[in-house]
CSV table of C-alpha atoms in Angstrom, one decimal:
chain,number,residue,atom,x,y,z
A,16,THR,CA,-4.2,-1.9,20.9
A,17,ARG,CA,-0.9,-0.3,22.3
A,18,LYS,CA,0.9,2.5,21.0
A,19,ASP,CA,3.8,0.7,21.1
A,20,VAL,CA,2.5,-2.2,18.6
A,21,ILE,CA,0.9,0.5,16.2
A,22,MET,CA,4.2,2.3,16.0
A,23,GLN,CA,6.1,-1.3,15.5
A,24,GLU,CA,3.4,-2.3,13.0
A,25,LEU,CA,3.7,1.2,11.2
A,26,GLU,CA,7.4,0.9,10.7
A,27,GLU,CA,7.1,-2.4,9.3
A,28,ILE,CA,5.0,-0.9,6.5
A,29,ARG,CA,7.2,1.6,5.7
A,30,LYS,CA,10.0,-0.8,5.2
A,31,GLN,CA,8.0,-3.0,3.2
A,32,GLY,CA,6.3,-0.2,1.3
A,33,TYR,CA,2.6,-1.6,1.7
A,34,ALA,CA,-0.2,-2.5,4.1
A,35,ILE,CA,-2.8,-5.4,4.3
A,36,ASP,CA,-6.4,-5.1,5.7
A,37,ASP,CA,-6.9,-9.2,6.4
A,38,GLU,CA,-10.5,-8.9,6.9
A,39,GLU,CA,-9.8,-6.4,9.7
A,40,LEU,CA,-12.6,-4.0,8.4
A,41,GLU,CA,-15.1,-6.1,6.8
A,42,PRO,CA,-15.3,-10.1,7.1
A,43,GLY,CA,-14.4,-11.9,3.4
A,44,LEU,CA,-12.6,-9.0,2.3
A,45,ARG,CA,-9.1,-8.4,1.8
A,46,CYS,CA,-7.2,-4.8,1.0
A,47,ILE,CA,-3.8,-4.0,0.0
A,48,ALA,CA,-2.9,-0.2,-0.5
A,49,ALA,CA,0.4,1.5,-1.0
A,50,PRO,CA,1.3,5.1,-0.8
A,51,ILE,CA,2.0,7.7,-3.7
A,52,LEU,CA,5.2,9.7,-2.7
A,53,ASN,CA,5.9,13.5,-3.5
A,54,SER,CA,9.7,14.4,-4.9
A,55,ILE,CA,10.9,14.2,-1.0
A,56,GLY,CA,9.6,11.0,-0.7
A,57,HIS,CA,6.9,11.7,1.6
A,58,PRO,CA,3.6,10.0,1.6
A,59,VAL,CA,0.7,12.4,-0.3
A,60,ALA,CA,-2.2,9.8,-1.1
A,61,ALA,CA,-2.4,6.0,-1.4
A,62,ILE,CA,-3.8,3.9,-3.6
A,63,SER,CA,-5.4,0.4,-3.3
A,64,CYS,CA,-7.0,-2.4,-4.5
A,65,SER,CA,-9.7,-4.6,-2.1
A,66,ALA,CA,-11.5,-7.6,-3.6
A,67,PRO,CA,-13.5,-10.6,-1.6
A,68,ILE,CA,-11.2,-13.1,0.3
A,69,ILE,CA,-12.0,-15.7,-2.5
A,70,ARG,CA,-10.6,-13.5,-5.4
A,71,MET,CA,-7.6,-12.0,-3.1
A,72,ASN,CA,-6.8,-15.6,-1.7
A,73,LYS,CA,-3.3,-15.8,0.0
A,74,SER,CA,-1.5,-17.6,-2.6
A,75,MET,CA,-2.2,-14.8,-4.8
A,76,MET,CA,-0.8,-11.6,-2.5
A,77,ASN,CA,2.3,-11.6,-3.7
A,78,GLN,CA,1.1,-10.7,-7.2
A,79,TYR,CA,-1.6,-8.5,-5.8
A,80,ILE,CA,1.3,-6.4,-3.4
A,81,TYR,CA,3.4,-6.5,-7.0
A,82,GLU,CA,0.8,-4.7,-8.7
A,83,VAL,CA,-0.3,-2.1,-6.6
A,84,LYS,CA,3.6,-1.2,-5.1
A,85,ASP,CA,4.1,-1.0,-8.6
A,86,ILE,CA,1.0,1.5,-9.7
A,87,ALA,CA,1.9,3.6,-6.5
A,88,ASN,CA,5.6,4.0,-7.9
A,89,ARG,CA,4.7,4.8,-11.4
A,90,ILE,CA,1.9,7.4,-9.9
A,91,SER,CA,4.7,8.9,-7.8
A,92,HIS,CA,7.3,8.9,-10.6
A,93,GLU,CA,4.3,10.7,-13.3
A,94,LEU,CA,3.2,13.3,-10.8
A,95,TYR,CA,6.4,14.1,-9.2
A,96,SER,CA,9.0,14.0,-11.9
A,97,VAL,CA,7.4,16.6,-14.0
A,98,ASN,CA,8.8,19.8,-14.3
A,99,ILE,CA,6.6,22.7,-15.1
A,100,THR,CA,7.8,26.3,-16.1
A,101,LEU,CA,5.3,29.3,-15.9
């Protein structure tokens, strides 16, 4: 791969708010990941969902993407919207 291609892909991932591993790591396995963001919007962690392609087929991808992004957003909100006073 080339650096410019990787940078383009990373920019697209940032824009859409998730990344997909479509059998790139392991044949027959798909993964969707979304960032957990801190209070200023910087990624500090991620959450992902992996499944065999028979359970995460192309027609179900939008639902899985929605769910993973929703959970990541909820975790971000819960972790970084709490005001702690000592």
